[in-house]
mmCIF file of C-alpha atoms and ligand atoms in Angstrom:
data_model
loop_
_atom_site.group_PDB
_atom_site.id
_atom_site.type_symbol
_atom_site.label_atom_id
_atom_site.label_comp_id
_atom_site.label_asym_id
_atom_site.label_seq_id
_atom_site.Cartn_x
_atom_site.Cartn_y
_atom_site.Cartn_z
ATOM 1 C CA MET V 1257 -62.367 -170.559 -144.692
ATOM 2 C CA PHE V 1258 -63.146 -172.561 -141.585
ATOM 3 C CA CYS V 1259 -66.779 -172.839 -140.504
ATOM 4 C CA THR V 1260 -67.816 -174.052 -137.105
ATOM 5 C CA ASP V 1261 -70.499 -173.342 -134.543
ATOM 6 C CA GLY V 1262 -70.305 -171.356 -131.329
ATOM 7 C CA ARG V 1263 -69.240 -174.299 -129.187
ATOM 8 C CA TYR V 1264 -65.860 -174.390 -130.926
ATOM 9 C CA THR V 1265 -64.922 -170.704 -131.220
ATOM 10 C CA THR V 1266 -62.115 -170.915 -128.650
ATOM 11 C CA GLN V 1267 -60.774 -174.208 -129.964
ATOM 12 C CA ALA V 1268 -60.837 -172.937 -133.556
ATOM 13 C CA ALA V 1269 -58.838 -169.837 -132.635
ATOM 14 C CA ALA V 1270 -56.147 -172.052 -131.106
ATOM 15 C CA GLU V 1271 -56.100 -174.852 -133.695
ATOM 16 C CA VAL V 1272 -56.939 -173.069 -136.971
ATOM 17 C CA PRO V 1273 -55.266 -169.685 -136.500
ATOM 18 C CA ASP V 1274 -54.276 -169.248 -140.142
ATOM 19 C CA LEU V 1275 -57.713 -169.382 -141.805
ATOM 20 C CA PRO V 1276 -60.621 -166.953 -141.775
ATOM 21 C CA THR V 1277 -63.203 -168.435 -139.409
ATOM 22 C CA ARG V 1278 -66.982 -168.114 -139.649
ATOM 23 C CA VAL V 1279 -69.080 -169.100 -136.703
ATOM 24 C CA GLN V 1280 -72.077 -170.546 -138.466
ATOM 25 C CA ARG V 1281 -73.665 -173.868 -137.704
ATOM 26 C CA ALA V 1282 -74.984 -174.378 -141.267
ATOM 27 C CA SER V 1283 -71.437 -174.476 -142.618
ATOM 28 C CA ALA V 1284 -72.156 -176.060 -146.010
ATOM 29 C CA HIS V 1285 -74.785 -173.420 -146.666
ATOM 30 C CA GLU V 1286 -72.382 -170.694 -145.557
ATOM 31 C CA LEU V 1287 -69.642 -171.915 -147.902
ATOM 32 C CA ALA V 1288 -72.031 -172.162 -150.844
ATOM 33 C CA THR V 1289 -73.292 -168.650 -150.146
ATOM 34 C CA THR V 1290 -69.700 -167.399 -150.146
ATOM 35 C CA ALA V 1291 -69.006 -169.179 -153.433
ATOM 36 C CA ALA V 1292 -72.104 -167.570 -154.965
ATOM 37 C CA ALA V 1293 -70.988 -164.121 -153.804
ATOM 38 C CA GLU V 1294 -67.594 -164.664 -155.467
ATOM 39 C CA ARG V 1295 -68.893 -166.412 -158.545
ATOM 40 C CA ALA V 1296 -65.979 -165.419 -160.757
ATOM 41 C CA ARG V 1297 -63.589 -167.280 -158.503
ATOM 42 C CA TYR V 1298 -65.762 -170.272 -157.628
ATOM 43 C CA ALA V 1299 -67.689 -170.772 -160.891
ATOM 44 C CA ARG V 1300 -67.217 -174.530 -160.542
ATOM 45 C CA THR V 1301 -67.110 -175.806 -157.001
ATOM 46 C CA GLY V 1302 -66.655 -179.418 -155.966
ATOM 47 C CA PHE V 1303 -68.083 -180.898 -152.803
ATOM 48 C CA GLU V 1304 -67.521 -184.183 -151.002
ATOM 49 C CA SER V 1305 -70.843 -185.703 -151.934
ATOM 50 C CA GLN V 1306 -70.313 -188.868 -149.860
ATOM 51 C CA HIS V 1307 -70.564 -186.742 -146.693
ATOM 52 C CA VAL V 1308 -73.655 -184.713 -147.645
ATOM 53 C CA SER V 1309 -77.222 -185.718 -146.844
ATOM 54 C CA VAL V 1310 -80.085 -185.190 -149.280
ATOM 55 C CA GLU V 1311 -81.272 -182.268 -147.133
ATOM 56 C CA GLN V 1312 -77.843 -180.642 -147.109
ATOM 57 C CA ALA V 1313 -77.524 -181.109 -150.871
ATOM 58 C CA ALA V 1314 -80.823 -179.274 -151.396
ATOM 59 C CA SER V 1315 -79.674 -176.447 -149.150
ATOM 60 C CA LEU V 1316 -76.314 -176.258 -150.957
ATOM 61 C CA THR V 1317 -78.002 -176.063 -154.354
ATOM 62 C CA ASP V 1318 -80.275 -173.259 -153.138
ATOM 63 C CA ALA V 1319 -77.391 -171.242 -151.733
ATOM 64 C CA ALA V 1320 -75.035 -171.764 -154.675
ATOM 65 C CA GLY V 1321 -77.126 -169.825 -157.205
ATOM 66 C CA ASP V 1322 -75.283 -169.794 -160.530
ATOM 67 C CA VAL V 1323 -72.243 -171.630 -159.175
ATOM 68 C CA GLU V 1324 -71.900 -175.067 -160.748
ATOM 69 C CA LEU V 1325 -71.733 -177.595 -157.911
ATOM 70 C CA ARG V 1326 -69.918 -180.786 -158.784
ATOM 71 C CA ARG V 1327 -70.022 -184.000 -156.848
ATOM 72 C CA SER V 1328 -66.388 -184.836 -155.996
ATOM 73 C CA PRO V 1329 -66.529 -187.965 -153.867
ATOM 74 C CA GLY V 1330 -63.224 -188.891 -152.275
ATOM 75 C CA LEU V 1331 -61.398 -185.811 -153.568
ATOM 76 C CA VAL V 1332 -59.883 -184.733 -150.250
ATOM 77 C CA GLU V 1333 -59.491 -188.326 -149.105
ATOM 78 C CA ARG V 1334 -57.335 -189.108 -152.138
ATOM 79 C CA LEU V 1335 -55.195 -186.046 -151.452
ATOM 80 C CA ARG V 1336 -54.455 -187.270 -147.956
ATOM 81 C CA ALA V 1337 -53.896 -190.964 -148.780
ATOM 82 C CA VAL V 1338 -50.119 -190.377 -148.799
ATOM 83 C CA LYS V 1339 -49.022 -189.357 -145.328
ATOM 84 C CA ASP V 1340 -46.070 -187.135 -144.431
ATOM 85 C CA GLU V 1341 -43.644 -188.110 -141.672
ATOM 86 C CA VAL V 1342 -45.431 -186.000 -139.045
ATOM 87 C CA GLU V 1343 -48.628 -187.921 -139.745
ATOM 88 C CA ILE V 1344 -46.780 -191.237 -139.786
ATOM 89 C CA ASP V 1345 -45.296 -190.415 -136.407
ATOM 90 C CA ALA V 1346 -48.798 -189.848 -135.004
ATOM 91 C CA LEU V 1347 -49.906 -193.174 -136.514
ATOM 92 C CA ARG V 1348 -46.840 -194.856 -134.982
ATOM 93 C CA ARG V 1349 -47.765 -193.525 -131.543
ATOM 94 C CA ALA V 1350 -51.396 -194.583 -131.998
ATOM 95 C CA CYS V 1351 -50.224 -198.093 -132.891
ATOM 96 C CA GLY V 1352 -47.807 -198.104 -129.950
ATOM 97 C CA ALA V 1353 -50.593 -197.211 -127.505
ATOM 98 C CA ALA V 1354 -52.700 -200.108 -128.799
ATOM 99 C CA ASP V 1355 -49.753 -202.532 -128.674
ATOM 100 C CA ARG V 1356 -48.855 -201.609 -125.108
ATOM 101 C CA ALA V 1357 -52.486 -201.854 -123.958
ATOM 102 C CA PHE V 1358 -52.802 -205.339 -125.440
ATOM 103 C CA ALA V 1359 -49.540 -206.490 -123.846
ATOM 104 C CA ASP V 1360 -50.699 -205.118 -120.477
ATOM 105 C CA LEU V 1361 -54.083 -206.820 -120.803
ATOM 106 C CA ILE V 1362 -52.449 -210.203 -121.435
ATOM 107 C CA ALA V 1363 -49.776 -209.735 -118.738
ATOM 108 C CA ALA V 1364 -52.397 -208.763 -116.148
ATOM 109 C CA GLY V 1365 -54.391 -211.916 -116.833
ATOM 110 C CA GLY V 1366 -57.225 -209.822 -118.243
ATOM 111 C CA VAL V 1367 -58.155 -212.490 -120.766
ATOM 112 C CA CYS V 1368 -59.516 -215.366 -118.721
ATOM 113 C CA ALA V 1369 -62.436 -217.730 -118.395
ATOM 114 C CA GLY V 1370 -65.418 -216.222 -116.619
ATOM 115 C CA ARG V 1371 -64.950 -212.663 -117.876
ATOM 116 C CA THR V 1372 -67.422 -211.185 -120.340
ATOM 117 C CA GLU V 1373 -66.495 -209.863 -123.781
ATOM 118 C CA ARG V 1374 -67.720 -206.442 -122.690
ATOM 119 C CA ALA V 1375 -65.568 -206.417 -119.565
ATOM 120 C CA VAL V 1376 -62.469 -207.388 -121.546
ATOM 121 C CA ALA V 1377 -63.196 -204.724 -124.203
ATOM 122 C CA ARG V 1378 -63.639 -202.045 -121.533
ATOM 123 C CA ASP V 1379 -60.407 -203.133 -119.843
ATOM 124 C CA LEU V 1380 -58.510 -202.935 -123.147
ATOM 125 C CA GLU V 1381 -59.910 -199.466 -123.907
ATOM 126 C CA THR V 1382 -58.974 -198.165 -120.441
ATOM 127 C CA ARG V 1383 -55.432 -199.418 -120.944
ATOM 128 C CA MET V 1384 -55.230 -197.621 -124.312
ATOM 129 C CA LEU V 1385 -56.254 -194.389 -122.561
ATOM 130 C CA ASP V 1386 -53.533 -195.023 -119.964
ATOM 131 C CA HIS V 1387 -51.005 -195.234 -122.815
ATOM 132 C CA GLY V 1388 -51.926 -191.895 -124.366
ATOM 133 C CA SER V 1389 -54.934 -192.662 -126.562
ATOM 134 C CA SER V 1390 -57.544 -189.905 -126.634
ATOM 135 C CA GLY V 1391 -60.205 -192.535 -127.321
ATOM 136 C CA ALA V 1392 -60.741 -195.829 -129.083
ATOM 137 C CA SER V 1393 -60.472 -195.690 -132.897
ATOM 138 C CA PHE V 1394 -63.791 -197.542 -133.076
ATOM 139 C CA GLU V 1395 -65.854 -199.754 -130.792
ATOM 140 C CA SER V 1396 -63.365 -202.439 -129.783
ATOM 141 C CA ILE V 1397 -64.199 -205.955 -130.901
ATOM 142 C CA VAL V 1398 -63.717 -208.750 -128.383
ATOM 143 C CA ALA V 1399 -65.283 -211.899 -129.813
ATOM 144 C CA ALA V 1400 -65.038 -215.215 -127.996
ATOM 145 C CA GLY V 1401 -65.765 -218.753 -129.165
ATOM 146 C CA ALA V 1402 -68.257 -218.940 -132.044
ATOM 147 C CA HIS V 1403 -68.524 -215.130 -131.963
ATOM 148 C CA SER V 1404 -64.979 -214.935 -133.363
ATOM 149 C CA ALA V 1405 -66.420 -216.206 -136.668
ATOM 150 C CA ILE V 1406 -68.452 -212.984 -136.984
ATOM 151 C CA PRO V 1407 -66.143 -210.464 -138.679
ATOM 152 C CA HIS V 1408 -67.572 -207.369 -136.920
ATOM 153 C CA HIS V 1409 -69.019 -208.823 -133.746
ATOM 154 C CA ARG V 1410 -70.013 -206.326 -131.042
ATOM 155 C CA PRO V 1411 -68.967 -207.361 -127.523
ATOM 156 C CA THR V 1412 -71.765 -208.909 -125.457
ATOM 157 C CA ASP V 1413 -72.217 -210.246 -121.962
ATOM 158 C CA ALA V 1414 -71.134 -213.673 -123.221
ATOM 159 C CA VAL V 1415 -68.548 -215.196 -120.909
ATOM 160 C CA LEU V 1416 -65.151 -216.408 -122.105
ATOM 161 C CA GLU V 1417 -64.847 -220.169 -121.707
ATOM 162 C CA PRO V 1418 -61.928 -222.635 -121.708
ATOM 163 C CA GLY V 1419 -61.031 -223.601 -125.279
ATOM 164 C CA ASP V 1420 -62.411 -220.390 -126.814
ATOM 165 C CA LEU V 1421 -60.629 -218.574 -129.579
ATOM 166 C CA VAL V 1422 -60.788 -214.852 -128.766
ATOM 167 C CA LYS V 1423 -60.467 -212.205 -131.451
ATOM 168 C CA PHE V 1424 -59.423 -208.657 -130.515
ATOM 169 C CA ASP V 1425 -59.819 -205.904 -133.113
ATOM 170 C CA PHE V 1426 -59.072 -202.490 -131.657
ATOM 171 C CA GLY V 1427 -57.190 -199.253 -132.075
ATOM 172 C CA ALA V 1428 -56.115 -196.074 -130.313
ATOM 173 C CA THR V 1429 -56.343 -192.445 -131.412
ATOM 174 C CA VAL V 1430 -53.373 -190.089 -131.022
ATOM 175 C CA ASP V 1431 -53.341 -186.499 -132.340
ATOM 176 C CA GLY V 1432 -56.406 -187.366 -134.436
ATOM 177 C CA TYR V 1433 -54.759 -190.372 -136.124
ATOM 178 C CA HIS V 1434 -56.076 -193.900 -135.691
ATOM 179 C CA SER V 1435 -54.562 -197.334 -135.353
ATOM 180 C CA ASP V 1436 -56.240 -200.606 -136.247
ATOM 181 C CA VAL V 1437 -54.944 -204.000 -135.180
ATOM 182 C CA THR V 1438 -56.355 -207.513 -134.801
ATOM 183 C CA ARG V 1439 -54.802 -210.275 -132.727
ATOM 184 C CA MET V 1440 -55.922 -213.707 -131.530
ATOM 185 C CA ALA V 1441 -55.746 -215.545 -128.224
ATOM 186 C CA VAL V 1442 -56.967 -218.945 -127.107
ATOM 187 C CA LEU V 1443 -57.953 -220.040 -123.599
ATOM 188 C CA GLY V 1444 -55.841 -223.144 -123.009
ATOM 189 C CA GLU V 1445 -54.010 -225.347 -125.486
ATOM 190 C CA PRO V 1446 -55.354 -224.717 -128.999
ATOM 191 C CA ALA V 1447 -57.267 -227.453 -130.804
ATOM 192 C CA ASP V 1448 -55.850 -228.658 -134.126
ATOM 193 C CA TRP V 1449 -58.465 -226.768 -136.180
ATOM 194 C CA GLN V 1450 -57.741 -223.552 -134.284
ATOM 195 C CA ARG V 1451 -54.004 -223.912 -134.876
ATOM 196 C CA GLU V 1452 -54.614 -224.780 -138.535
ATOM 197 C CA ILE V 1453 -56.674 -221.695 -139.386
ATOM 198 C CA HIS V 1454 -54.387 -219.444 -137.346
ATOM 199 C CA ASP V 1455 -51.306 -220.703 -139.210
ATOM 200 C CA LEU V 1456 -53.134 -220.240 -142.511
ATOM 201 C CA VAL V 1457 -54.222 -216.666 -141.793
ATOM 202 C CA HIS V 1458 -50.758 -215.866 -140.446
ATOM 203 C CA ALA V 1459 -49.202 -217.046 -143.727
ATOM 204 C CA ALA V 1460 -51.764 -215.137 -145.794
ATOM 205 C CA GLN V 1461 -51.171 -211.978 -143.778
ATOM 206 C CA ALA V 1462 -47.410 -212.257 -144.306
ATOM 207 C CA ALA V 1463 -47.973 -212.668 -148.063
ATOM 208 C CA GLY V 1464 -50.198 -209.585 -148.082
ATOM 209 C CA VAL V 1465 -47.620 -207.528 -146.201
ATOM 210 C CA ARG V 1466 -44.859 -208.623 -148.615
ATOM 211 C CA ALA V 1467 -47.021 -207.589 -151.567
ATOM 212 C CA ALA V 1468 -47.798 -204.134 -150.125
ATOM 213 C CA ALA V 1469 -44.992 -202.348 -151.968
ATOM 214 C CA ALA V 1470 -44.987 -198.944 -153.632
ATOM 215 C CA GLY V 1471 -46.272 -199.372 -157.186
ATOM 216 C CA ALA V 1472 -48.313 -202.501 -156.464
ATOM 217 C CA ARG V 1473 -51.924 -202.561 -157.654
ATOM 218 C CA THR V 1474 -54.235 -202.733 -154.654
ATOM 219 C CA ALA V 1475 -56.169 -205.650 -156.188
ATOM 220 C CA ASP V 1476 -52.888 -207.575 -156.524
ATOM 221 C CA VAL V 1477 -52.094 -207.083 -152.846
ATOM 222 C CA ASP V 1478 -55.510 -208.517 -151.993
ATOM 223 C CA ALA V 1479 -54.877 -211.405 -154.398
ATOM 224 C CA ALA V 1480 -51.481 -212.223 -152.860
ATOM 225 C CA ALA V 1481 -53.070 -212.918 -149.472
ATOM 226 C CA ARG V 1482 -56.293 -214.409 -150.832
ATOM 227 C CA ARG V 1483 -54.379 -216.952 -152.936
ATOM 228 C CA VAL V 1484 -52.800 -218.475 -149.810
ATOM 229 C CA ILE V 1485 -56.238 -219.018 -148.268
ATOM 230 C CA ALA V 1486 -57.825 -220.221 -151.513
ATOM 231 C CA ASP V 1487 -54.985 -222.709 -152.090
ATOM 232 C CA ALA V 1488 -55.835 -224.254 -148.714
ATOM 233 C CA GLY V 1489 -59.434 -224.705 -149.868
ATOM 234 C CA ARG V 1490 -60.760 -221.976 -147.594
ATOM 235 C CA GLY V 1491 -61.298 -219.148 -150.097
ATOM 236 C CA ALA V 1492 -65.043 -219.050 -149.389
ATOM 237 C CA GLU V 1493 -64.351 -218.459 -145.694
ATOM 238 C CA PHE V 1494 -62.419 -215.212 -146.242
ATOM 239 C CA LEU V 1495 -65.437 -212.931 -146.158
ATOM 240 C CA HIS V 1496 -64.107 -209.415 -146.815
ATOM 241 C CA GLY V 1497 -61.481 -207.302 -148.536
ATOM 242 C CA LEU V 1498 -57.855 -207.418 -147.436
ATOM 243 C CA GLY V 1499 -57.581 -203.954 -145.943
ATOM 244 C CA HIS V 1500 -58.098 -200.211 -146.044
ATOM 245 C CA GLY V 1501 -56.307 -196.932 -145.636
ATOM 246 C CA VAL V 1502 -56.070 -195.530 -142.116
ATOM 247 C CA GLY V 1503 -55.372 -192.008 -140.933
ATOM 248 C CA LEU V 1504 -57.670 -189.214 -139.736
ATOM 249 C CA GLU V 1505 -60.438 -191.764 -140.243
ATOM 250 C CA VAL V 1506 -60.067 -195.411 -139.347
ATOM 251 C CA HIS V 1507 -61.382 -196.384 -142.777
ATOM 252 C CA GLU V 1508 -60.203 -194.194 -145.622
ATOM 253 C CA ALA V 1509 -58.571 -194.413 -149.037
ATOM 254 C CA PRO V 1510 -57.146 -196.577 -150.483
ATOM 255 C CA SER V 1511 -59.185 -199.769 -150.371
ATOM 256 C CA LEU V 1512 -57.308 -203.064 -150.682
ATOM 257 C CA ALA V 1513 -59.915 -205.380 -152.205
ATOM 258 C CA ALA V 1514 -60.352 -207.613 -155.220
ATOM 259 C CA THR V 1515 -62.592 -204.972 -156.795
ATOM 260 C CA ALA V 1516 -60.418 -201.991 -155.841
ATOM 261 C CA ASP V 1517 -58.821 -200.022 -158.625
ATOM 262 C CA GLY V 1518 -55.710 -198.244 -157.441
ATOM 263 C CA THR V 1519 -51.966 -198.332 -156.930
ATOM 264 C CA LEU V 1520 -50.029 -198.113 -153.683
ATOM 265 C CA ALA V 1521 -47.602 -195.232 -153.218
ATOM 266 C CA ALA V 1522 -44.849 -194.730 -150.658
ATOM 267 C CA GLY V 1523 -46.272 -193.029 -147.573
ATOM 268 C CA MET V 1524 -49.723 -194.602 -147.740
ATOM 269 C CA ALA V 1525 -50.879 -196.094 -144.445
ATOM 270 C CA VAL V 1526 -52.991 -199.217 -144.878
ATOM 271 C CA THR V 1527 -54.134 -202.288 -143.006
ATOM 272 C CA VAL V 1528 -53.565 -205.883 -144.106
ATOM 273 C CA GLU V 1529 -56.169 -208.083 -142.428
ATOM 274 C CA PRO V 1530 -57.106 -211.434 -143.945
ATOM 275 C CA GLY V 1531 -59.431 -213.733 -142.023
ATOM 276 C CA VAL V 1532 -60.945 -217.189 -142.076
ATOM 277 C CA TYR V 1533 -64.336 -217.604 -140.446
ATOM 278 C CA LEU V 1534 -65.934 -220.969 -139.667
ATOM 279 C CA ALA V 1535 -69.548 -220.137 -138.881
ATOM 280 C CA GLY V 1536 -70.716 -221.536 -135.557
ATOM 281 C CA ARG V 1537 -67.186 -222.593 -134.513
ATOM 282 C CA GLY V 1538 -64.745 -219.712 -134.587
ATOM 283 C CA GLY V 1539 -62.649 -217.503 -136.778
ATOM 284 C CA VAL V 1540 -59.236 -215.898 -137.054
ATOM 285 C CA ARG V 1541 -58.208 -212.495 -138.366
ATOM 286 C CA ILE V 1542 -54.735 -210.995 -138.114
ATOM 287 C CA GLU V 1543 -54.368 -207.301 -138.910
ATOM 288 C CA ASP V 1544 -51.502 -204.858 -139.019
ATOM 289 C CA THR V 1545 -51.421 -201.151 -139.714
ATOM 290 C CA LEU V 1546 -48.392 -200.454 -141.915
ATOM 291 C CA VAL V 1547 -46.795 -197.744 -144.014
ATOM 292 C CA VAL V 1548 -45.966 -198.446 -147.658
ATOM 293 C CA ARG V 1549 -42.330 -197.654 -148.353
ATOM 294 C CA GLU V 1550 -40.139 -197.805 -151.464
ATOM 295 C CA SER V 1551 -38.672 -201.047 -150.134
ATOM 296 C CA ASP V 1552 -40.330 -203.240 -147.485
ATOM 297 C CA PRO V 1553 -43.360 -201.794 -145.690
ATOM 298 C CA GLU V 1554 -42.912 -200.419 -142.182
ATOM 299 C CA ILE V 1555 -45.213 -202.332 -139.838
ATOM 300 C CA LEU V 1556 -46.498 -200.031 -137.090
ATOM 301 C CA THR V 1557 -48.442 -202.583 -135.012
ATOM 302 C CA LEU V 1558 -45.764 -204.672 -133.346
ATOM 303 C CA SER V 1559 -47.751 -206.975 -131.016
ATOM 304 C CA THR V 1560 -46.877 -210.623 -131.521
ATOM 305 C CA LYS V 1561 -48.791 -212.284 -134.362
ATOM 306 C CA GLU V 1562 -48.474 -215.700 -132.730
ATOM 307 C CA LEU V 1563 -51.632 -217.218 -131.285
ATOM 308 C CA VAL V 1564 -51.470 -216.035 -127.666
ATOM 309 C CA VAL V 1565 -52.175 -218.953 -125.314
ATOM 310 C CA VAL V 1566 -53.609 -217.766 -121.987
HETATM 311 ZN ZN1 ZN O 2427 -59.480 -203.748 -137.354
HETATM 312 ZN ZN1 ZN O 2428 -59.238 -202.675 -140.288
#
């Protein structure tokens, strides 16, 4: 059954023609009421508890009557972690839109001293729309100078200056599927320390991609990239997990982190995105969206991973 409210009646008829549709804004309540009315069939009903507020949970419990409601966090997410080729094609197009937008931005001289982070982010997002994105995957990150050392910096009115490292983390949405990519530029010839951390992250990212094979434990993929950074004495400056699944949501199962418990399977779409962040100076992250295959992974984000000198 598909529940939606009156704003989406026409869209639902076109996009979900093969399911019974109920026009009811309180959809969780409606589904629980239906389960209660057909108790024999739905005696034990799971729900995605990570998406339900305390209020909604109370309403669900009221409506469910004798039906046993079970918290089932991540149940549907796990089912969709392995993508089929139609989904992978949508991801490929989402990655292509982001790649082309970034190439256009660089070619047009859109990354230059005197421009604000916000102006560059807006420019990049407009170019993604021009290349078929229905909207940014998430609020684009453009982080210049010391801001690049903040993993999830939000663009500000800070102006790009000569010598700045600039981090771009962005993605496009195509047919509901998201892309996620991070690339680095520098305004003018890079300083030795900028080149050093970029080379290091580049090597770590390549090690992570090589390790992302079907059958690999997700924690081992994280470790493969993390080891490269730790061996260079910069382990403490890699501040987050290696990556995450990407699909209908920009962050979904599986998680690629030291604490993650899971195994990669062919058809999973994940990011590999190590970083090194020197607080107050600057940071580097390099991120691809890729598809796990039986042999080598298929990288979907094809923008150059070299440090782009503008
Ligand atoms: Zn990203
Ligand atoms: Zn990411």
